[in-house]
Tab-separated table of C-alpha atoms and ligand atoms in Angstrom:
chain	number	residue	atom	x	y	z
E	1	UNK	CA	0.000	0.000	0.000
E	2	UNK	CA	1.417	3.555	-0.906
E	3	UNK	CA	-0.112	6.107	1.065
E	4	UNK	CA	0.331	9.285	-0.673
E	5	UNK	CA	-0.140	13.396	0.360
E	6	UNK	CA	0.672	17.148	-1.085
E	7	UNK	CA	4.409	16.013	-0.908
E	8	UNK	CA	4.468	13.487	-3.130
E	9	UNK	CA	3.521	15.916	-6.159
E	10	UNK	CA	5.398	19.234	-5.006
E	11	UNK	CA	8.649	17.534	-7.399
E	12	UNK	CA	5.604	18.644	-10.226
E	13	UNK	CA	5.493	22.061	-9.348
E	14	UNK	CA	2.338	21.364	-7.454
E	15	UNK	CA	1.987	23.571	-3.792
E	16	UNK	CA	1.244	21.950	-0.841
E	17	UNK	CA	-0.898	22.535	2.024
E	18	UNK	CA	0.933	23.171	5.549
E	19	UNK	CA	5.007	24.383	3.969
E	20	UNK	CA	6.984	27.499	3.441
E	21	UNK	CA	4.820	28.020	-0.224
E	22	UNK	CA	1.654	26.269	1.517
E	23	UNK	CA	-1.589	27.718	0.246
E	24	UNK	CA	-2.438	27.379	4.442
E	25	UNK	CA	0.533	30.095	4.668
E	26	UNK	CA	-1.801	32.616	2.317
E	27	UNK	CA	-5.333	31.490	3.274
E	28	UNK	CA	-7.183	29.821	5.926
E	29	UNK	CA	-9.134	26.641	5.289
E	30	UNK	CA	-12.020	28.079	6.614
E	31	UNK	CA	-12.200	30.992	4.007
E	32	UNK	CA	-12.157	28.350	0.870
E	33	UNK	CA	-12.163	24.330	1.945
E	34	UNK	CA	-15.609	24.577	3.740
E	35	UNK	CA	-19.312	24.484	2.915
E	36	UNK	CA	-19.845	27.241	5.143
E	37	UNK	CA	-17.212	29.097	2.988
E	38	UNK	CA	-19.071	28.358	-0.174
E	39	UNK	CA	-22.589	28.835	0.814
E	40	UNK	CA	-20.962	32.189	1.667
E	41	UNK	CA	-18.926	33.107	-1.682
E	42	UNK	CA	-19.156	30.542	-4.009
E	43	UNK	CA	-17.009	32.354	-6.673
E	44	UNK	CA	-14.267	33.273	-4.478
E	45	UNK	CA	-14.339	29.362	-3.409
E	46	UNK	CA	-14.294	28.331	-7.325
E	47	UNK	CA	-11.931	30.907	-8.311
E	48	UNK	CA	-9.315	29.371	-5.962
E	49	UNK	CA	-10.167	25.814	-7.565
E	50	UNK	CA	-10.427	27.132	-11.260
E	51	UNK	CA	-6.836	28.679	-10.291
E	52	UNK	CA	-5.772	24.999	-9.057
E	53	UNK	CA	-7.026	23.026	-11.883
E	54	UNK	CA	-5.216	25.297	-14.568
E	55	UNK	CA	-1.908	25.003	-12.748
E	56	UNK	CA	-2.582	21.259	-13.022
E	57	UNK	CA	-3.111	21.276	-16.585
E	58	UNK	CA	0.263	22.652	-16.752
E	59	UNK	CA	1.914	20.052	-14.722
E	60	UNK	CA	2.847	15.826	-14.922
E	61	UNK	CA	3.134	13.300	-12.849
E	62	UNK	CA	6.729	13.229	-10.966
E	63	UNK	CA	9.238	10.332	-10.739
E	64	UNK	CA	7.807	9.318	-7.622
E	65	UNK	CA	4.622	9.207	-9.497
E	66	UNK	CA	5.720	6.960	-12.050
E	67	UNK	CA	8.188	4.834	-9.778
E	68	UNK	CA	4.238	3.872	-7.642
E	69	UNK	CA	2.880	3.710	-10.655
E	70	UNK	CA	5.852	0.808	-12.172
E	71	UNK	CA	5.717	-1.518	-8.471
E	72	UNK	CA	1.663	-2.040	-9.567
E	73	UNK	CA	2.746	-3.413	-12.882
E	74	UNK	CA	5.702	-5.351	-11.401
E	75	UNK	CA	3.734	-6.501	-8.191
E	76	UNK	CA	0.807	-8.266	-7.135
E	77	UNK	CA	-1.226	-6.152	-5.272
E	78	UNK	CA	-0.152	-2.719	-5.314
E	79	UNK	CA	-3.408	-0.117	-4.065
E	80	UNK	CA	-2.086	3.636	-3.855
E	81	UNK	CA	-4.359	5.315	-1.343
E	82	UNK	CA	-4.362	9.222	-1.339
E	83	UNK	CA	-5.403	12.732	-0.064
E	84	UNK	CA	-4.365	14.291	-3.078
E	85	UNK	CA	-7.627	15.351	-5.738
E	86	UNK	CA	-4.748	16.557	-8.009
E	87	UNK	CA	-5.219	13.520	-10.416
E	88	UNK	CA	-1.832	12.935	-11.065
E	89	UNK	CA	-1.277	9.051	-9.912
E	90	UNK	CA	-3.838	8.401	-12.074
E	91	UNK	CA	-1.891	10.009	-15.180
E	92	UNK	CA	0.891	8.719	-14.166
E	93	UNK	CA	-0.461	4.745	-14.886
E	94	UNK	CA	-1.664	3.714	-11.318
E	95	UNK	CA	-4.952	1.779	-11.743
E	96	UNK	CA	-6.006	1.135	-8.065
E	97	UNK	CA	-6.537	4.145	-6.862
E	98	UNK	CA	-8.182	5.117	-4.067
E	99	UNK	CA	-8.977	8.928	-3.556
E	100	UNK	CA	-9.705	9.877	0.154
E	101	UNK	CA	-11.103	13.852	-0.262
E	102	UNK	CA	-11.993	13.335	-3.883
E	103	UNK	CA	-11.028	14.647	-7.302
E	104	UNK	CA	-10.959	18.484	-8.397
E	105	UNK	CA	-11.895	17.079	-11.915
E	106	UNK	CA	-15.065	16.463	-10.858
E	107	UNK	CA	-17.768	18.679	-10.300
E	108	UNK	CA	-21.109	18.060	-8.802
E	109	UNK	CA	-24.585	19.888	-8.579
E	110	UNK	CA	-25.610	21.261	-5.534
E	111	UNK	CA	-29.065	20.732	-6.250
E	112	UNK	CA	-29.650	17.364	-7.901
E	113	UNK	CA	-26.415	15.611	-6.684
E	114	UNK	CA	-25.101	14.425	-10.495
E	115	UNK	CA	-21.726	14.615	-10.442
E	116	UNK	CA	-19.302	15.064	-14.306
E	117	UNK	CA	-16.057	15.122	-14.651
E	118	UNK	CA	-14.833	18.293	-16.416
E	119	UNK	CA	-11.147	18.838	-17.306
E	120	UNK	CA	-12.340	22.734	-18.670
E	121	UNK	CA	-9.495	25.228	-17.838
E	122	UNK	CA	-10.085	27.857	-16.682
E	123	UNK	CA	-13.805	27.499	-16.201
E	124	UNK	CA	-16.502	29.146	-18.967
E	125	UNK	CA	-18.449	30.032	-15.967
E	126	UNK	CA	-18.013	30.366	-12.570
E	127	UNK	CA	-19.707	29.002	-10.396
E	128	UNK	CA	-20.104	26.566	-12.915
E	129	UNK	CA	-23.825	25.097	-13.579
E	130	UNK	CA	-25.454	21.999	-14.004
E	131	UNK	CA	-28.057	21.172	-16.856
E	132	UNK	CA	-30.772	21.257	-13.719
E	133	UNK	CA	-29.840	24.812	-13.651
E	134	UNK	CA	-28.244	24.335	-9.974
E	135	UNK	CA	-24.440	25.449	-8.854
E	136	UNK	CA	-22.013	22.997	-9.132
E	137	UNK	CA	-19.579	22.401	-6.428
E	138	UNK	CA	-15.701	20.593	-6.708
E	139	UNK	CA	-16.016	17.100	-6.130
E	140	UNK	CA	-13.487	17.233	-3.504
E	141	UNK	CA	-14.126	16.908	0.374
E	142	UNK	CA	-14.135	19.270	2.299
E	143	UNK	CA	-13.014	20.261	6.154
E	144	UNK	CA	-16.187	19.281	8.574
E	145	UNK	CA	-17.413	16.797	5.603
E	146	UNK	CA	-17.368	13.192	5.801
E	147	UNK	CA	-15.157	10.845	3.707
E	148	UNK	CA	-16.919	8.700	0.693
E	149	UNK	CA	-17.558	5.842	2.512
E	150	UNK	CA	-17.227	3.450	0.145
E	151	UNK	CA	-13.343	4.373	-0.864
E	152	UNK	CA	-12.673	4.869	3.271
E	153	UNK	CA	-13.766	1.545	3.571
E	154	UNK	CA	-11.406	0.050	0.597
E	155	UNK	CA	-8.479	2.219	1.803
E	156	UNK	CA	-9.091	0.396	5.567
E	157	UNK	CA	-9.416	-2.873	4.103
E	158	UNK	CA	-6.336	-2.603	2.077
E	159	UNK	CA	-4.737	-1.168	5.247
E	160	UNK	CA	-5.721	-4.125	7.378
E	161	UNK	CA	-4.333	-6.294	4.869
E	162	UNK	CA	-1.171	-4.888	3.881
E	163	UNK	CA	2.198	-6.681	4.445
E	164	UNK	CA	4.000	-3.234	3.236
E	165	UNK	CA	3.024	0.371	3.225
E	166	UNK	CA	4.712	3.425	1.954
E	167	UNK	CA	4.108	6.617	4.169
E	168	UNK	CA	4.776	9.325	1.460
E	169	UNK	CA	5.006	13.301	1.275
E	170	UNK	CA	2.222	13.933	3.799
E	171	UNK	CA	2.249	15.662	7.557
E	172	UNK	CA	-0.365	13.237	8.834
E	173	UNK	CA	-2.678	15.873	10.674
E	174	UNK	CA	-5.779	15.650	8.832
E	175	UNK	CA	-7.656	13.053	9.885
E	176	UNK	CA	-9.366	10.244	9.611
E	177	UNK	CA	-6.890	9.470	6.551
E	178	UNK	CA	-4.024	10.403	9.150
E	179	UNK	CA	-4.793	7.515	11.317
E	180	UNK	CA	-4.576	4.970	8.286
E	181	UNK	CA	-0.817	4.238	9.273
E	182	UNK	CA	-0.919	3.591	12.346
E	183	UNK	CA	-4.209	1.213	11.621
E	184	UNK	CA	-1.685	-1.003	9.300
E	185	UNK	CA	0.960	-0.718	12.153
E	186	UNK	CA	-1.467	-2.227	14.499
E	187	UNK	CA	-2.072	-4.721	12.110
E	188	UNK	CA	1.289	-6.168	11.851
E	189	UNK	CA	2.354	-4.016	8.576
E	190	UNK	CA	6.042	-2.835	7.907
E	191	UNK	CA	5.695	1.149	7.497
E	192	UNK	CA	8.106	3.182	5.512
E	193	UNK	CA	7.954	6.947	5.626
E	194	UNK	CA	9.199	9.345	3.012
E	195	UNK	CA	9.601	13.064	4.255
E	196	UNK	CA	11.390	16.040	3.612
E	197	UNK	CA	11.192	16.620	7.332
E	198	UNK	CA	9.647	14.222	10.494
E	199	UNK	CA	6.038	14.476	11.039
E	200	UNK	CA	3.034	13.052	13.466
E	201	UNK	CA	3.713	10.160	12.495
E	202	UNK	CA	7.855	9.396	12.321
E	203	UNK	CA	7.735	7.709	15.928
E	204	UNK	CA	5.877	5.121	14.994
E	205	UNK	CA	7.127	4.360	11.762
E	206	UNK	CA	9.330	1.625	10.924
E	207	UNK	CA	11.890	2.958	8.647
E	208	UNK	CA	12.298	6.980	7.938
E	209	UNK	CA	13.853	8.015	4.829
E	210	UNK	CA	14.668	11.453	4.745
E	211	UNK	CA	14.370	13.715	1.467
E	212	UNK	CA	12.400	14.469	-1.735
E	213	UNK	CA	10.100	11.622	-2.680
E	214	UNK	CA	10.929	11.696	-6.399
E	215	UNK	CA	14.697	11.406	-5.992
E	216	UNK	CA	14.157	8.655	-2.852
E	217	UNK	CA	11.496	6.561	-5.221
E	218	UNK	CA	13.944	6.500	-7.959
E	219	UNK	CA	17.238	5.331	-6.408
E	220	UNK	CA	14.926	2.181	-3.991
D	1	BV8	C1	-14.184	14.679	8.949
D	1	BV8	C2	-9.827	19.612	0.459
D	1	BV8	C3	-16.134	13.986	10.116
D	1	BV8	C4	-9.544	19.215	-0.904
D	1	BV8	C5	-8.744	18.832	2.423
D	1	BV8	C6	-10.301	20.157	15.139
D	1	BV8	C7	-11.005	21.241	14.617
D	1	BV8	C8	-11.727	21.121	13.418
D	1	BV8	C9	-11.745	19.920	12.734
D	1	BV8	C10	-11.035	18.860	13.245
D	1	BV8	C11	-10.342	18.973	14.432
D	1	BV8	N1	-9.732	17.780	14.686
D	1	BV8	C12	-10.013	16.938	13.685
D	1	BV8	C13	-10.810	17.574	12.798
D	1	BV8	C14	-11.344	16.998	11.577
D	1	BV8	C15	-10.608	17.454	10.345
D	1	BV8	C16	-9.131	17.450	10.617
D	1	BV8	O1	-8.483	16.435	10.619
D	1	BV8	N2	-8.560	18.611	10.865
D	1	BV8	C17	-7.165	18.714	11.249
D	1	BV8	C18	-6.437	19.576	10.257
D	1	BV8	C19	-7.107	19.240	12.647
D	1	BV8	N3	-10.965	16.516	9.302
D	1	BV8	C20	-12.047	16.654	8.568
D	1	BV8	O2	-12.774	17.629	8.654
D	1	BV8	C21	-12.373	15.510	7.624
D	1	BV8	N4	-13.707	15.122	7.778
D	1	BV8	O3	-13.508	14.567	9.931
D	1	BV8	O4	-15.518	14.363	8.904
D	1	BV8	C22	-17.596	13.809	9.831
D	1	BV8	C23	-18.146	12.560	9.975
D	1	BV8	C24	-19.514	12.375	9.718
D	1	BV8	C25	-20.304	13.443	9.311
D	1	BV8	C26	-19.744	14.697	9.138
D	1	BV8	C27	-18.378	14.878	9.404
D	1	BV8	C28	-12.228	15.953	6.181
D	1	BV8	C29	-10.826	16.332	5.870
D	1	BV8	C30	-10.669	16.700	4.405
D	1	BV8	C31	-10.102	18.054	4.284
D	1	BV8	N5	-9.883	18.380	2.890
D	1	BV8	N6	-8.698	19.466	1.304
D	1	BV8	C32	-8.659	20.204	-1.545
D	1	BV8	O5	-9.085	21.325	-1.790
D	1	BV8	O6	-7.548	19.812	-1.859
D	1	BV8	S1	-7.398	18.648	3.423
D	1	BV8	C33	-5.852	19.105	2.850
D	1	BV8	O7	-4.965	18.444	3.731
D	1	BV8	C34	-5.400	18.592	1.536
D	1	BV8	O8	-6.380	18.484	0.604
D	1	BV8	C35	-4.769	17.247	1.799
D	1	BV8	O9	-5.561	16.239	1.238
D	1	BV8	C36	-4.794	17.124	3.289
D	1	BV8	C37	-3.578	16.510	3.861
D	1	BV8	O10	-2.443	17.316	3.661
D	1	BV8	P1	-1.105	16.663	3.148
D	1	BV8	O11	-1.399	15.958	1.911
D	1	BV8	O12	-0.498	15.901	4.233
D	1	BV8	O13	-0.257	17.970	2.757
D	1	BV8	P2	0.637	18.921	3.687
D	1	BV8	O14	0.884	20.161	2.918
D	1	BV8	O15	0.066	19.060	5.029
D	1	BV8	O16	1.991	18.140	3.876
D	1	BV8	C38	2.897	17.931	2.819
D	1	BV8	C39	4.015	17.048	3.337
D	1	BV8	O17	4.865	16.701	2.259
D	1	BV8	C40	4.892	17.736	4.390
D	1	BV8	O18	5.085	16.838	5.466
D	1	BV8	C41	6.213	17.996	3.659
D	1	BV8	O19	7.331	17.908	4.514
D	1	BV8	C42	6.226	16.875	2.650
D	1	BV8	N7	6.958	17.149	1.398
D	1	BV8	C43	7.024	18.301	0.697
D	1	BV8	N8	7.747	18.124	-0.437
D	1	BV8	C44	8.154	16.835	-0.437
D	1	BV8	C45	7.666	16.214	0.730
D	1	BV8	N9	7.918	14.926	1.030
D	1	BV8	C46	8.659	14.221	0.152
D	1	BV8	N10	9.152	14.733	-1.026
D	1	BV8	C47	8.941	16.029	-1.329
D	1	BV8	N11	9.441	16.539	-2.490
D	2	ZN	ZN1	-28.176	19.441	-11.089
């Protein structure tokens, strides 16, 4: 099991959430990541995620990417299990997927629940609608929202069952998803973390390897 955060895409270009160039260190979660904050301003909210999705488009998947994406086609049961919505395992080849706080290629209607995938940058329209005539939302989840429950209860049963799991580019504070490690540790599992720096989680884990994910992925 690979269990993946912000970190493991930053070697893309792509921000993360808590560092020095953190979008935390410019805005506060409240203000965009909540349904509070959208009911409030729903084009400010989209205008941050319209901004997201075109740097995506201008970004690719990462060695480390590509390395996760190589041990599923050389191994038997490989399941990469992430925060990210960014979309980029998936580009990068990985097939079992399993996306914790959803995808920011999605979008779905406030008022009728249908959910499309659109890969517009930037958006025609903002907030964009749905054919119902209703105000679409990003598919992702948000802070205060629950989890889907079917992929949180894949990503536990691939926890409880994993012999090895790969800890990778994430600070482990947003939970449930940060108590998935320590759920395979109690279950027996070998953990390895990959970090720039020790997080919540580096006491527990098995093996630390310090540095950038890409360069660590590609020499193992
Ligand atoms: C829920 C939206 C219940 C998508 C995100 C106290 C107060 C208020 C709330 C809570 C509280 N305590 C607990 C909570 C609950 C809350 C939570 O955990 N809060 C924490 C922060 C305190 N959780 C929730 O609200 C969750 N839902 O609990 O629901 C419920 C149940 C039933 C009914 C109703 C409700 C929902 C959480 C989802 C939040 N959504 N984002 C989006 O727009 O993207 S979270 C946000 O953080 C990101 O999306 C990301 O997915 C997530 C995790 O961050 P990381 O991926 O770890 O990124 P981060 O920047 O932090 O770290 C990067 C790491 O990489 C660093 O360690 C860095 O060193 C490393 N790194 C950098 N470069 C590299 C590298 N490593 C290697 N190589 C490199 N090159
Ligand atoms: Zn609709």
């Amino acid at each position: 099991m690979v269990f993946t955060g912000a970190g493991v895409s930053a070697e893309s270009g792509v921000p993360t959430f808590r560092g020095e160039d953190g979008y935390w260190k410019k805005y506060r979660p409240e203000d965009l990541a909540t349904q509070e904050a959208f009911a409030r301003n729903p084009k400010l909210v989209w205008e941050w995620y319209d901004f997201r999705r075109s740097l995506l488009s201008t970004k690719k998947p990462n060695p480390a990417h590509l390395r996760i994406a190589e041990w599923e086609r050389c191994f038997q049961s490989v399941h990469v299990v992430t925060q990210n919505v960014d979309g980029l395992h998936q580009r990068a080849g990985s097939q079992k997927v399993h996306c914790l706080h959803g995808d920011i290629w999605v979008t779905q209607c406030t008022a009728c629940g249908q959910s499309e995938r659109n890969l517009q940058t930037p958006l025609r329209e903002i907030p964009p609608r749905c054919r119902c005539g209703g105000i679409q939302r990003p598919g992702v989840v948000w802070f205060g929202e629950p989890l889907p429950q079917d992929v949180w209860r894949q990503a536990e049963q691939v926890c409880a069952g994993a012999e090895l799991m790969f800890v990778i580019g994430t600070s482990a504070v947003v939970y449930p998803a940060a108590g998935l490690p320590s759920l395979a540790k109690a279950r027996g599992c070998f953990v390895v973390e990959i970090n720039l720096e020790p997080t919540e989680f580096t006491a527990r884990t098995d093996l630390f390897l310090r540095g950038r994910a890409g360069e660590l992925l590609g020499a193992l």
